[in-house]
Short mmCIF file of C-alpha atoms and ligand atoms in Angstrom, two decimals:
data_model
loop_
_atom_site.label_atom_id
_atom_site.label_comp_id
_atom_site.label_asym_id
_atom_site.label_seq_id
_atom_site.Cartn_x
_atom_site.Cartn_y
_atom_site.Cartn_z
CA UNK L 1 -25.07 -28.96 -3.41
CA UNK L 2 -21.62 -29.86 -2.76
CA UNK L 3 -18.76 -27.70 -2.31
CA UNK L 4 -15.41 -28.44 -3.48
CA UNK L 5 -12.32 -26.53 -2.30
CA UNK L 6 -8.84 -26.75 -3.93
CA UNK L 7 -5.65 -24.80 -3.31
CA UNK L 8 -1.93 -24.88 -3.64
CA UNK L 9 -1.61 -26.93 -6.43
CA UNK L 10 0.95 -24.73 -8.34
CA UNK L 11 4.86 -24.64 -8.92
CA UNK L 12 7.15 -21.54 -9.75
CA UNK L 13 9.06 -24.21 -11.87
CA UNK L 14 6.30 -26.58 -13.72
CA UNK L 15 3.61 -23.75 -13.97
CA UNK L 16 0.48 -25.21 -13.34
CA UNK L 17 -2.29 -23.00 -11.94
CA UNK L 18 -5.67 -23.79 -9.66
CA UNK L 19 -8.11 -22.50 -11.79
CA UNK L 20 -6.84 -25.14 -14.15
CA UNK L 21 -6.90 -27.53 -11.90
CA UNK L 22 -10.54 -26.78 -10.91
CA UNK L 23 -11.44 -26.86 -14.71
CA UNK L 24 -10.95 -29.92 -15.38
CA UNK L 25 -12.49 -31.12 -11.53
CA UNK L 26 -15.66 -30.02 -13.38
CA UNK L 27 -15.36 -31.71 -16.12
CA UNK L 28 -15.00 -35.08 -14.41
CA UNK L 29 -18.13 -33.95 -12.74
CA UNK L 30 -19.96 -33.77 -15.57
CA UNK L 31 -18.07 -36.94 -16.72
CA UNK L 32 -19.67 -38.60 -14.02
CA UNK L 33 -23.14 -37.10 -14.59
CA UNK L 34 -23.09 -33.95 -12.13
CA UNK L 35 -24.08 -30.63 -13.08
CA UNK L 36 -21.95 -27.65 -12.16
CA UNK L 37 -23.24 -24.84 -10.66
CA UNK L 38 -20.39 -22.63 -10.60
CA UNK L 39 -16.70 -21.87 -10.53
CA UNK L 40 -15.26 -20.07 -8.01
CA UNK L 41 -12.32 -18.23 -7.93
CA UNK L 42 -11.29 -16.40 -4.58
CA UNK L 43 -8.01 -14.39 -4.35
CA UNK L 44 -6.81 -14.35 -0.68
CA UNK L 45 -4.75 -12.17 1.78
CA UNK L 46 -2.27 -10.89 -1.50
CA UNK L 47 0.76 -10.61 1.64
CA UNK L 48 0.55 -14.36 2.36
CA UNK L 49 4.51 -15.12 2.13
CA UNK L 50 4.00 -18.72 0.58
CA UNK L 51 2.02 -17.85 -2.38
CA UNK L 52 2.88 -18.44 -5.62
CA UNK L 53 1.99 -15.75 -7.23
CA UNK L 54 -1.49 -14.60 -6.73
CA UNK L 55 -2.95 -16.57 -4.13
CA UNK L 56 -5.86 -17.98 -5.40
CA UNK L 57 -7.94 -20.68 -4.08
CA UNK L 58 -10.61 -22.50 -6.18
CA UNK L 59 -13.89 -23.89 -5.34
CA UNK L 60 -16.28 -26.08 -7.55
CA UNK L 61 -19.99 -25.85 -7.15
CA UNK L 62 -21.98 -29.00 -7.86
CA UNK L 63 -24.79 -31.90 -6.91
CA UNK L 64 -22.63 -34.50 -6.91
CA UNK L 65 -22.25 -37.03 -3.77
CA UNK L 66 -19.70 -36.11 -1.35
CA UNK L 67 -17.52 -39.16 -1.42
CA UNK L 68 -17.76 -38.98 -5.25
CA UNK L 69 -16.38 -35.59 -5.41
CA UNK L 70 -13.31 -36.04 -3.34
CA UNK L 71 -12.42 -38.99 -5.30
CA UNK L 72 -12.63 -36.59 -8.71
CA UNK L 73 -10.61 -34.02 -6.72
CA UNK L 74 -7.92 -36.93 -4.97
CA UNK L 75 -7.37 -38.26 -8.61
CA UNK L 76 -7.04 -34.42 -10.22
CA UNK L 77 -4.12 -33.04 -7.52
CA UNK L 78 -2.76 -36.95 -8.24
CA UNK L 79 -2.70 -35.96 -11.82
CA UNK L 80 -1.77 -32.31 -12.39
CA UNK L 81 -0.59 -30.70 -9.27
CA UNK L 82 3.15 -30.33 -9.09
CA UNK L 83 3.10 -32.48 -5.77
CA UNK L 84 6.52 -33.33 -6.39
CA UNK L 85 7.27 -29.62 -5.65
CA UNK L 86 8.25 -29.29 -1.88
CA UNK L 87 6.66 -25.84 -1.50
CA UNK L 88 3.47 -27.29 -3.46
CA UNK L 89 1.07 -28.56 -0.39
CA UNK L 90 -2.53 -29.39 -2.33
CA UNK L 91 -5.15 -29.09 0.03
CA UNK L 92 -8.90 -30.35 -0.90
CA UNK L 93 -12.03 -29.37 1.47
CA UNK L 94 -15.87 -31.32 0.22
CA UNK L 95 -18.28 -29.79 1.94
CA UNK L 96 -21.95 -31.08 1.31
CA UNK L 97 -25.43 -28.70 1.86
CA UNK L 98 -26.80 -25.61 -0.04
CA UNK L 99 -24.73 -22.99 2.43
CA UNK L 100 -21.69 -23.37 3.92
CA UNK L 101 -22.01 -22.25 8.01
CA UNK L 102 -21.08 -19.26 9.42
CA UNK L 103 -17.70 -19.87 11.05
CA UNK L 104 -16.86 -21.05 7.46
CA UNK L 105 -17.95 -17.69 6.02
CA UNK L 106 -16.08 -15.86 8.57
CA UNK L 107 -12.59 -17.90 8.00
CA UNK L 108 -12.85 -17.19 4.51
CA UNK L 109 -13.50 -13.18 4.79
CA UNK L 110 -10.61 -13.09 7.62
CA UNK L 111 -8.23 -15.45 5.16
CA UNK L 112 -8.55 -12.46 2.60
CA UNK L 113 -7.23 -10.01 5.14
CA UNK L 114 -5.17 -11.77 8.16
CA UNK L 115 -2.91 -14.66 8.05
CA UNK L 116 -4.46 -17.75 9.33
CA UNK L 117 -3.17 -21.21 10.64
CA UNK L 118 -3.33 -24.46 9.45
CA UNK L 119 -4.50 -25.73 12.38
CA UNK L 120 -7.37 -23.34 12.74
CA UNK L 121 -8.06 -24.77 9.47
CA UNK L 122 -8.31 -28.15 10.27
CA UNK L 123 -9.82 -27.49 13.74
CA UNK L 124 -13.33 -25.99 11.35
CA UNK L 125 -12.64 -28.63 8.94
CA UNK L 126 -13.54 -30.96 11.27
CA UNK L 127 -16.32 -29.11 13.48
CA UNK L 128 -17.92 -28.85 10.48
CA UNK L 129 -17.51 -32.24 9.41
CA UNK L 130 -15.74 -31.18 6.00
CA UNK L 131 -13.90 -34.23 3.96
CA UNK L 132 -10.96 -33.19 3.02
CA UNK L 133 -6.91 -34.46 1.71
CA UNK L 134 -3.80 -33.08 1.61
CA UNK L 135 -0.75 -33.60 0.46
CA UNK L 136 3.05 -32.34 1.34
CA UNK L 137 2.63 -30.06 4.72
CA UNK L 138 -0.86 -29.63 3.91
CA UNK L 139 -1.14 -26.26 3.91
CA UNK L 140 -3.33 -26.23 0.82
CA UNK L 141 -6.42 -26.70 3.22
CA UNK L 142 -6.39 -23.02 4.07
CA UNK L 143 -7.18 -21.67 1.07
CA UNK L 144 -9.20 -25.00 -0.18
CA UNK L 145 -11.66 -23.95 3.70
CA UNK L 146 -11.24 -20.47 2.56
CA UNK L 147 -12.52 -21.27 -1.10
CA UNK L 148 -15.68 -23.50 -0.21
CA UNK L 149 -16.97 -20.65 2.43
CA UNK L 150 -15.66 -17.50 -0.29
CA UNK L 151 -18.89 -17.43 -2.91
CA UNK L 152 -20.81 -16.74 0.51
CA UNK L 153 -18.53 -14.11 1.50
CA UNK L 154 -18.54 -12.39 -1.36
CA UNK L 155 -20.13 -8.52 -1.03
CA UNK L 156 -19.54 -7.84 -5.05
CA UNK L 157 -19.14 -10.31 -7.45
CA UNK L 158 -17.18 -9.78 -10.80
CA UNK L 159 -16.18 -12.44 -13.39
CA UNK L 160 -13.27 -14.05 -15.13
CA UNK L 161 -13.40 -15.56 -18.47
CA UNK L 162 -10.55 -17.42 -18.85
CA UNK L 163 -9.02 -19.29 -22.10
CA UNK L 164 -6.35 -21.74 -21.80
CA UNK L 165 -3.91 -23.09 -23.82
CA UNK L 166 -3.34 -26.21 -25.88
CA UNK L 167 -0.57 -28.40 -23.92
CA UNK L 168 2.11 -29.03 -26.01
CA UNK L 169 1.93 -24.78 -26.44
CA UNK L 170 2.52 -24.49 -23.17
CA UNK L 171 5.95 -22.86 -22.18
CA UNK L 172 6.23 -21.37 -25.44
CA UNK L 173 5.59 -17.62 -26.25
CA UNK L 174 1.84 -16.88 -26.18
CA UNK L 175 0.56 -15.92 -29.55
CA UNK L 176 -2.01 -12.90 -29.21
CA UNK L 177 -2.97 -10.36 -31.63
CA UNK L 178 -2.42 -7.02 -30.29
CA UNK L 179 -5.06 -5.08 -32.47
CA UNK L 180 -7.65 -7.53 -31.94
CA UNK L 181 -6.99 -7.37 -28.29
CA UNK L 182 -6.77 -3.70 -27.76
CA UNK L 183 -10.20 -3.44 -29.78
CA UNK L 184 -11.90 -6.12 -28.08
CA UNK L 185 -11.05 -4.53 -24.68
CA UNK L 186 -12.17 -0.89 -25.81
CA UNK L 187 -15.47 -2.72 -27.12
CA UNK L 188 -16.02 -4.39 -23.77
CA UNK L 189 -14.52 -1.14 -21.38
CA UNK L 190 -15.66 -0.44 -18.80
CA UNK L 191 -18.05 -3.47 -18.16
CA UNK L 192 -14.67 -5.80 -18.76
CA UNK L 193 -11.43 -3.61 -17.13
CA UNK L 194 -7.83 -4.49 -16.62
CA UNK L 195 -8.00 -6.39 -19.78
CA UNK L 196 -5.06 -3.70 -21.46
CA UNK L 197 -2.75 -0.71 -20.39
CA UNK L 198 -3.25 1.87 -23.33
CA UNK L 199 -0.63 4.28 -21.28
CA UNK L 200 2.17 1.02 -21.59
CA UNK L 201 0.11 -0.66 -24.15
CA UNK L 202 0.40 -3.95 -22.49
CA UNK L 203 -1.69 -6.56 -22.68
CA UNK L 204 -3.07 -6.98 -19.06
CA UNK L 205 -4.94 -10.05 -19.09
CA UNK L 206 -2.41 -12.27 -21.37
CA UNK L 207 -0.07 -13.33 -18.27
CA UNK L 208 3.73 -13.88 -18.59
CA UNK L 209 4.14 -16.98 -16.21
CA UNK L 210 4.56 -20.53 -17.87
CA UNK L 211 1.28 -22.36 -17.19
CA UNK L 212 -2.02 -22.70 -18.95
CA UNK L 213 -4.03 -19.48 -19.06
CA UNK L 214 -3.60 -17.70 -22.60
CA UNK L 215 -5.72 -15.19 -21.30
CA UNK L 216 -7.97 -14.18 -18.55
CA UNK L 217 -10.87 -11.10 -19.22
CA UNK L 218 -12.49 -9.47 -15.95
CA UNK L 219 -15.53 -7.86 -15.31
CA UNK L 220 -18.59 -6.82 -13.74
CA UNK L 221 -20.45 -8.53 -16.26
CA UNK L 222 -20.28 -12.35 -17.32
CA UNK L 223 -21.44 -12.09 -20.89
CA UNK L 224 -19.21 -9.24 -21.73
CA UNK L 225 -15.99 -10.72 -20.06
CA UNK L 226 -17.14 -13.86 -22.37
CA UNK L 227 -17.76 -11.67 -25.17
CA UNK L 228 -14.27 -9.78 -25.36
CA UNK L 229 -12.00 -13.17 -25.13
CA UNK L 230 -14.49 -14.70 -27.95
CA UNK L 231 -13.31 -11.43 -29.80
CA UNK L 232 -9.28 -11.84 -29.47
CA UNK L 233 -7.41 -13.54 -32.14
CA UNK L 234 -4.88 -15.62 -30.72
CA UNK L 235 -3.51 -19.49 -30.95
CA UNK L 236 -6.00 -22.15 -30.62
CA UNK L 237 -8.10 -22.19 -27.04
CA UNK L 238 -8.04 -25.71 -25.50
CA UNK L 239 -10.53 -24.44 -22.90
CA UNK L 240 -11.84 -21.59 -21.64
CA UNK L 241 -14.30 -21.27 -18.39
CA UNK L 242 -16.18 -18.68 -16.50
CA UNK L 243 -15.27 -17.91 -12.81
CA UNK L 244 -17.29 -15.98 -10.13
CA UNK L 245 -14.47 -13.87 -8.32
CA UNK L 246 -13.33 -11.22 -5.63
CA UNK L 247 -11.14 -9.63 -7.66
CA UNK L 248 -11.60 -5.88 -8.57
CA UNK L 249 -13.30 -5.43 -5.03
CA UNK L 250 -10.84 -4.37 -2.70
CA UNK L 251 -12.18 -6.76 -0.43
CA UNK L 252 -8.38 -6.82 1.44
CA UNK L 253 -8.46 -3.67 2.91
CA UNK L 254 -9.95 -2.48 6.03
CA UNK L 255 -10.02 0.75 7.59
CA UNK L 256 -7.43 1.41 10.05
CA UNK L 257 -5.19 3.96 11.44
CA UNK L 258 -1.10 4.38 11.04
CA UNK L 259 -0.58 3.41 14.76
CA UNK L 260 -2.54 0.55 14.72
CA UNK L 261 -1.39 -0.74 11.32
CA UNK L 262 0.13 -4.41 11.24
CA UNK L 263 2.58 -6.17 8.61
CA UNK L 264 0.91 -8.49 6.56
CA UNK L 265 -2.61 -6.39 6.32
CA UNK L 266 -4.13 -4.14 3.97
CA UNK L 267 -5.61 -0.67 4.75
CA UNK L 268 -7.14 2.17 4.14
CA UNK L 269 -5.50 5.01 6.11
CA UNK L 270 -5.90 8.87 6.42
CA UNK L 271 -2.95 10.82 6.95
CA UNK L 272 -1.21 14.64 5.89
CA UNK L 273 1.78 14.32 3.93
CA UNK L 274 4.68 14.97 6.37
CA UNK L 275 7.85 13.97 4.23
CA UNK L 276 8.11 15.26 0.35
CA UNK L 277 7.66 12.46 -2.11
CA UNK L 278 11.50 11.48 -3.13
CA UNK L 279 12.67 8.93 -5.63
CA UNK L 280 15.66 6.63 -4.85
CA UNK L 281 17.53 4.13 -6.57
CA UNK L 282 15.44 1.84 -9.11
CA UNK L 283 12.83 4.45 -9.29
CA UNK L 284 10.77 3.98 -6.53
CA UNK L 285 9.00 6.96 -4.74
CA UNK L 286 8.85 7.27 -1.38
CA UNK L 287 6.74 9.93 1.16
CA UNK L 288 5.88 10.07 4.81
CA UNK L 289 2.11 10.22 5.61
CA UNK L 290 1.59 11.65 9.54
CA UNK L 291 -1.92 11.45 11.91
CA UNK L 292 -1.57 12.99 14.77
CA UNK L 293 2.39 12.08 15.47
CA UNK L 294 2.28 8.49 14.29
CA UNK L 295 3.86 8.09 10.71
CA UNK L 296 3.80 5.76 7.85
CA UNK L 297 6.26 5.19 4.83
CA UNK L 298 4.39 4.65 1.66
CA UNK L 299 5.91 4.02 -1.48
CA UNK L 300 5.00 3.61 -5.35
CA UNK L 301 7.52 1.34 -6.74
CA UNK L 302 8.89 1.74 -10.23
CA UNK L 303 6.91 -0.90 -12.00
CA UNK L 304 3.71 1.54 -11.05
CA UNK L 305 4.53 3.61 -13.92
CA UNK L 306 3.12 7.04 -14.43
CA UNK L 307 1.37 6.16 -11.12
CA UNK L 308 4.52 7.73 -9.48
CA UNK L 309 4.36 11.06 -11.41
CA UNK L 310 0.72 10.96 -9.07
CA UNK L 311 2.93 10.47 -6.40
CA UNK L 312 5.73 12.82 -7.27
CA UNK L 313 2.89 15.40 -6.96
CA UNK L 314 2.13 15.55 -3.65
CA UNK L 315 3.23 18.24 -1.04
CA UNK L 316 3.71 18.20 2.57
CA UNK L 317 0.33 19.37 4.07
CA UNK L 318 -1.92 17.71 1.36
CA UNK L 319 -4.60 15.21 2.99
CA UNK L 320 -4.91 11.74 2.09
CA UNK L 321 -6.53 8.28 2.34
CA UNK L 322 -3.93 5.69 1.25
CA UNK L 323 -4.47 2.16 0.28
CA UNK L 324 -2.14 -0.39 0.55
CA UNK L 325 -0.56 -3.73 2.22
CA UNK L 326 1.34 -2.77 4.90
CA UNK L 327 5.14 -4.26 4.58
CA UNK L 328 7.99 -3.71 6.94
CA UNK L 329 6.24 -0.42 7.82
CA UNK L 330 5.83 0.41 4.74
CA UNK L 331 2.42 0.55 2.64
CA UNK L 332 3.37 0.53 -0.60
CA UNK L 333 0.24 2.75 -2.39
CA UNK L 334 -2.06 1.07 -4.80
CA UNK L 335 -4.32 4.30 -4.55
CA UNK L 336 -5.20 7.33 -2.63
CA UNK L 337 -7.77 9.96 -2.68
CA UNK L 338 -6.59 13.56 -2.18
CA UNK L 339 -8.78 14.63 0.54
CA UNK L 340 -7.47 18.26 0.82
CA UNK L 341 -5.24 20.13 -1.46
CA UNK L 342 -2.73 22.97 -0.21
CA UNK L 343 -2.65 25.45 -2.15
CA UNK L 344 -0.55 28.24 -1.47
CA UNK L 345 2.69 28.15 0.00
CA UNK L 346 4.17 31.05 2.28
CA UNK L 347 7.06 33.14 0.45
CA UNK L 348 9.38 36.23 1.02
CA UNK L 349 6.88 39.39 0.48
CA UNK L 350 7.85 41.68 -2.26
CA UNK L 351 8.02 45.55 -2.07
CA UNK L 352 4.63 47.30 -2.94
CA UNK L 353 6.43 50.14 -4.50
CA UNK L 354 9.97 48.37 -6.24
CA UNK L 355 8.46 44.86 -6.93
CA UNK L 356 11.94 43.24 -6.00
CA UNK L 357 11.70 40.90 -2.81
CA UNK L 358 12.23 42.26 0.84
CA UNK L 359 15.13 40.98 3.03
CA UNK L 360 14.67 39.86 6.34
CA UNK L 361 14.85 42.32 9.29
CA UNK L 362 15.87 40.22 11.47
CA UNK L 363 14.94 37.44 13.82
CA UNK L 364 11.15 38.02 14.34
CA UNK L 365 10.97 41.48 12.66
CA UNK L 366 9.83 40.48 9.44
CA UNK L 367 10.47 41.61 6.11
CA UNK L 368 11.59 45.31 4.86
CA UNK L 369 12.92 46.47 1.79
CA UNK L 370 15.92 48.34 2.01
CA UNK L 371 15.69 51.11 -0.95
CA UNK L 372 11.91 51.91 -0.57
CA UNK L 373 11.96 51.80 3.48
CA UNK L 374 8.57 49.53 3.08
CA UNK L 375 8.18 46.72 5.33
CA UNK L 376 5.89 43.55 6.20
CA UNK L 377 5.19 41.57 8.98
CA UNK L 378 5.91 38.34 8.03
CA UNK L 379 5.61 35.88 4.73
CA UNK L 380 2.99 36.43 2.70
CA UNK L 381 0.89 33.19 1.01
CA UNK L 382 1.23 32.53 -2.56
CA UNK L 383 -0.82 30.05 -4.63
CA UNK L 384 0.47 27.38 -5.98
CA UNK L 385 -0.31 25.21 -8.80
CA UNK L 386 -0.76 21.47 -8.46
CA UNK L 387 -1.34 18.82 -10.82
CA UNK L 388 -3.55 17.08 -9.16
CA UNK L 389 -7.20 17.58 -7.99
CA UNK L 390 -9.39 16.02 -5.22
CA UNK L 391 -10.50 12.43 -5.65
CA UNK L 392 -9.13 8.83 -6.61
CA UNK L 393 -5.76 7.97 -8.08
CA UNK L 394 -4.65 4.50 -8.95
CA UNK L 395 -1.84 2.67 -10.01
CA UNK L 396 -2.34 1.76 -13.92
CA UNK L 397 -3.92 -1.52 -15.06
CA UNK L 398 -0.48 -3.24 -15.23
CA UNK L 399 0.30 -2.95 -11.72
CA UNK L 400 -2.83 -3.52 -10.63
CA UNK L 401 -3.17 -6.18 -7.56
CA UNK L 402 -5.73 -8.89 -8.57
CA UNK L 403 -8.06 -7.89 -5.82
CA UNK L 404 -7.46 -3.99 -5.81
CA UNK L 405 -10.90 -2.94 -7.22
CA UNK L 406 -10.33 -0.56 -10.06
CA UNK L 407 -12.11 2.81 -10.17
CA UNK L 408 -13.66 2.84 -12.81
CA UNK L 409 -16.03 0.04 -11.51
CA UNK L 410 -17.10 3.04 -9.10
CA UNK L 411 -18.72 3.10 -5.72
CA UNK L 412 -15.91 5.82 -4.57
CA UNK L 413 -16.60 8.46 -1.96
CA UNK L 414 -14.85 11.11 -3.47
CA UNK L 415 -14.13 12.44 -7.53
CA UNK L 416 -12.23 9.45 -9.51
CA UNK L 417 -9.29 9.85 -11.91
CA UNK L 418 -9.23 6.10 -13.44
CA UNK L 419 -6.68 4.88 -15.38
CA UNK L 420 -6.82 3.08 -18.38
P1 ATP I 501 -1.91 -21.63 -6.90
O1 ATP I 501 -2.18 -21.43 -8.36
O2 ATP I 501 -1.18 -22.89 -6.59
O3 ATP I 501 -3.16 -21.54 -6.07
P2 ATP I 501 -1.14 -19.21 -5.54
O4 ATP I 501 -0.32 -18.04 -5.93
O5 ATP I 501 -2.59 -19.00 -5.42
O6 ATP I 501 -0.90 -20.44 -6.51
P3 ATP I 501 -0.59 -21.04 -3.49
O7 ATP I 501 0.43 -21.91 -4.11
O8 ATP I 501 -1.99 -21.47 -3.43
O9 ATP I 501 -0.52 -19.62 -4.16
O10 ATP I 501 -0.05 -20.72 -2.04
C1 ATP I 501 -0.78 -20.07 -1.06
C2 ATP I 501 -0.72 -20.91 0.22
O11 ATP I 501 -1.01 -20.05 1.33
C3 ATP I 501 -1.74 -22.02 0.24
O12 ATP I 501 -1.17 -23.13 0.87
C4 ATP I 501 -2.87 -21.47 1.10
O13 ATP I 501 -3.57 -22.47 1.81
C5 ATP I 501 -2.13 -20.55 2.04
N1 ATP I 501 -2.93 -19.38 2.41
C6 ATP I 501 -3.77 -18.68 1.65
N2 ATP I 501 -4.32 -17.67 2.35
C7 ATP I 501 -3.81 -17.74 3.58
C8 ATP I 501 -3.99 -16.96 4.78
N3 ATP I 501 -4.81 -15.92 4.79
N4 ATP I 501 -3.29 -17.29 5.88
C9 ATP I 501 -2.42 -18.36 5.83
N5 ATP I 501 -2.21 -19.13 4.75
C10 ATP I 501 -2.90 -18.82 3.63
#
C-alpha cells in the first residue's frame, strides 16, 4: 500500500478544490496500472485561520510504487492547483506500507483539534522517512501528513459521494432540480443527512463556491450516499467519486471546562446559563454560560436560523453542555443539550382571600396585602412554561460545520431534537 497525501491546493479566486485534485491523482493511478483502494477525505481543525474554506486534506490509497506516485501527484498540483495563488502552498506526503505509524496517527487526530506547525510536520515527515513536495511556503504538508495518517484515525467513518462538474460549466450557475433533490434526500434520510434544509428548503449538498463539485451526498452508508446523487436530476456529471470521511463525527471537540478553554479549539462544555440570551445587531444571539465563577460567551449567529429561536429559549439557571469552537472567548454554539430545565420562577404572592397581588412590607418583611390584612413570607414559586425539553439541539442542516456530527446519526447521551 501506498499512501498519498495532498492539501492546499485551492484558491478563493480560481476555485479549485482537493478532492478534485485527488480524483483525478487516482485516475493516473489507474492510468498507470495501480488499483485504488480508497479515497480519503479528512476535514481538519475547522478554526485553522488559513483555510480556504473547509479545510480539507485528501489522501489516496493505492499499490503503486512510491517514487511512481509522487511523480502522479508532482505532475497533478503542476497541473491543477492554483500555485500561482500566493496563499495556495500544495503540500504532497507518499508514504509506503499497509499502516501508517503511530506518531503519524497521533499528528493527524491532534491536526483535527489543535493548530500544528509546519515544522513539526516536516520534522515526522522525515523520521518517518515520508517523500514528500511542496510548493509556495509549503504549508500544504500539514494537512497532506495529517491526511495519509487520518483513515487510521478515524473512530466513525461516514461517506461522501461526490459529482463534479463538466469544465467549461464551471463558474456558471449550477443546474439542479429541486424536486428531484428534495425526494432523493427524503428517500435516502436518515442513512444520507445534510443533503437538504426542508425548514429553509435549501439545497445542502449543492455548494455555492466556484469550483468543481455539483454536488456532494453524506452518509453513514456508501451505497445510499451513491444511491441519492444517482437519483438527482441535474446538468451532466463529468465525474463523481466516493470518499471515506470524518465529517458528521464531531471528531473536533473535546471535553473541557470554561476556564481552561483556548482560542482556536473546539469543546464540549457544561455550564448554567448566567446572562439571558439577547439578540444584537445582524441577528445574532448572544448568552453567558457560568461553572463555578468562570464564564463563557456563546453565541448563535444569524445564518443559524431557527437555531436561535432554540437559543432565544433559554433562561438563566437552565443547565447545559455547549458545543462549539472557541473564538475570541467566544464559542459560538453548534449544539447543546439541556441538561436541567428551571421551571418555575419566584413571583409577588397573591392574597388568598382578594386574588389581587400583595405589596411589599418592607425590606425583609415580606409580602402583605393591604385590604384583607393577609400576609406572606416571601415570593412564592410559579411554574413556568418553556419551549424546550431536555436533550440535543442543533443548528439546522445549512449551518451545519462539515465535521459537526448531526444528531440524527445518534450515539447522544441524552433525548435528541434533530433537525431536518
Ligand atoms: P483546499 O480545497 O485547498 O484543501 P481548504 O479549505 O481545505 O481548501 P486549505 O487551502 O487546504 O483549506 O488550507 C488549509 C491550510 O492549513 C493547509 O496549508 C494545511 O496544511 C493547514 N492546516 C490544516 N490543518 C492545520 C492544523 N491543525 N494546524 C496548522 N495548519 C493546518
Amino acid at each position: 500500500m501506498t499512501l498519498i497525501g495532498l492539501d492546499d491546493s485551492d484558491s478563493r479566486e480560481r476555485g479549485m478544490c482537493t478532492t478534485y485534485l485527488a480524483v483525478r491523482v487516482a485516475e493516473a493511478v489507474r492510468a498507470a496500472g495501480g488499483t485504488v483502494e480508497r479515497l480519503v477525505l479528512v476535514r481538519l481543525n475547522p478554526a485553522v485561520e488559513h483555510k480556504t474554506r473547509g479545510n480539507a486534506a485528501l489522501c489516496v490509497h493505492t499499490d503503486l510504487a512510491v517514487d511512481e506516485a509522487l511523480s502522479i501527484a508532482r505532475k497533478a498540483v503542476d497541473a491543477l492547483a492554483a500555485i500561482d495563488d500566493p496563499r495556495t502552498n500544495p503540500g504532497v506526503v507518499v508514504a509506503p506500507g499497509e499502516t501508517t505509524s503511530e506518531p503519524v496517527v497521533a499528528f493527524s487526530r491532534r491536526a483535527v483539534r489543535e493548530h500544528l506547525a509546519l515544522a513539526d510536520a516536516e520534522a515526522r515527515i522525515d523520521a518517518a522517512g515520508y517523500r514528500h513536495a511542496e510548493w509556495g511556503n509549503a504549508r500544504g504538508l500539514i494537512g497532506a501528513l495529517a491526511a495519509v495518517g487520518a483513515w487510521q484515525s478515524f473512530d466513525d467513518p461516514t461517506y461522501e459521494h461526490i459529482s463534479y462538474r463538466e469544465a467549461d460549466r464551471r463558474g456558471t450557475p449550477r443546474e439542479v432540480d429541486f424536486d428531484s433533490l428534495v425526494a432523493a434526500a427524503d428517500w435516502g434520510y436518515p442513512d444520507a443527512w445534510d443533503t437538504v434544509d426542508h425548514g429553509e428548503s435549501a439545497m445542502v449538498c449543492v455548494p455555492h463556491a466556484p469550483g468543481p463539485i455539483l454536488h456532494g451526498v453524506r452518509g453513514d452508508d456508501p451505497g445510499v450516499v451513491r444511491a441519492v446523487a444517482e437519483r438527482i436530476e441535474s446538468e451532466p456529471v463529468e465525474r463523481a467519486a466516493l470518499f471515506v470521511t470524518n465529517q458528521g463525527t464531531d471528531a473536533h471537540l473535546r471535553d473541557g471546562t470554561i476556564e481552561a478553554s483556548e482560542d482556536g479549539r473546539s469543546y464540549r462544555l457544561d455550564g448554567r446559563v448566567s446572562g439571558s440570551p439577547e439578540t444584537r445587531q445582524g441577528g445574532h444571539v448572544f448568552f453567558e454560560l457560568d461553572d463555578e465563577g468562570a464564564t463563557m460567551a456563546c453565541a448563535a449567529f444569524e445564518p443559524t436560523k431557527r437555531f436561535r429561536d432554540r437559543v432565544r429559549a433559554l433562561r438563566v439557571g437552565d443547565e447545559l453542555t455547549v458545543c462549539g469552537e472557541v473564538s475570541e472567548g467566544t464559542l459560538k454554539l453548534e449544539k447543546f443539550a439541556v441538561r436541567d430545565l428551571v421551571t418555575t420562577e419566584p413571583v409577588v404572592p397573591t392574597c388568598p382571600d382578594c386574588g389581587r397581588s400583595m405589596e411589599s412590607a418592607g425590606r425583609g418583611q415580606g409580602y402583605r396585602c393591604r385590604r384583607c390584612e393577609t400576609s406572606a413570607p416571601g415570593k412564592v414559586e410559579q411554574p413556568i412554561e418553556r419551549d424546550l425539553e431536555e436533550g440535543w439541539y442543533e443548528v439546522p442542516p445549512c449551518a451545519r460545520r462539515h465535521i459537526a456530527k448531526p444528531l440524527v446519526r445518534g450515539g447522544f447521551d441524552a433525548p435528541i431534537h434533530p433537525e431536518h
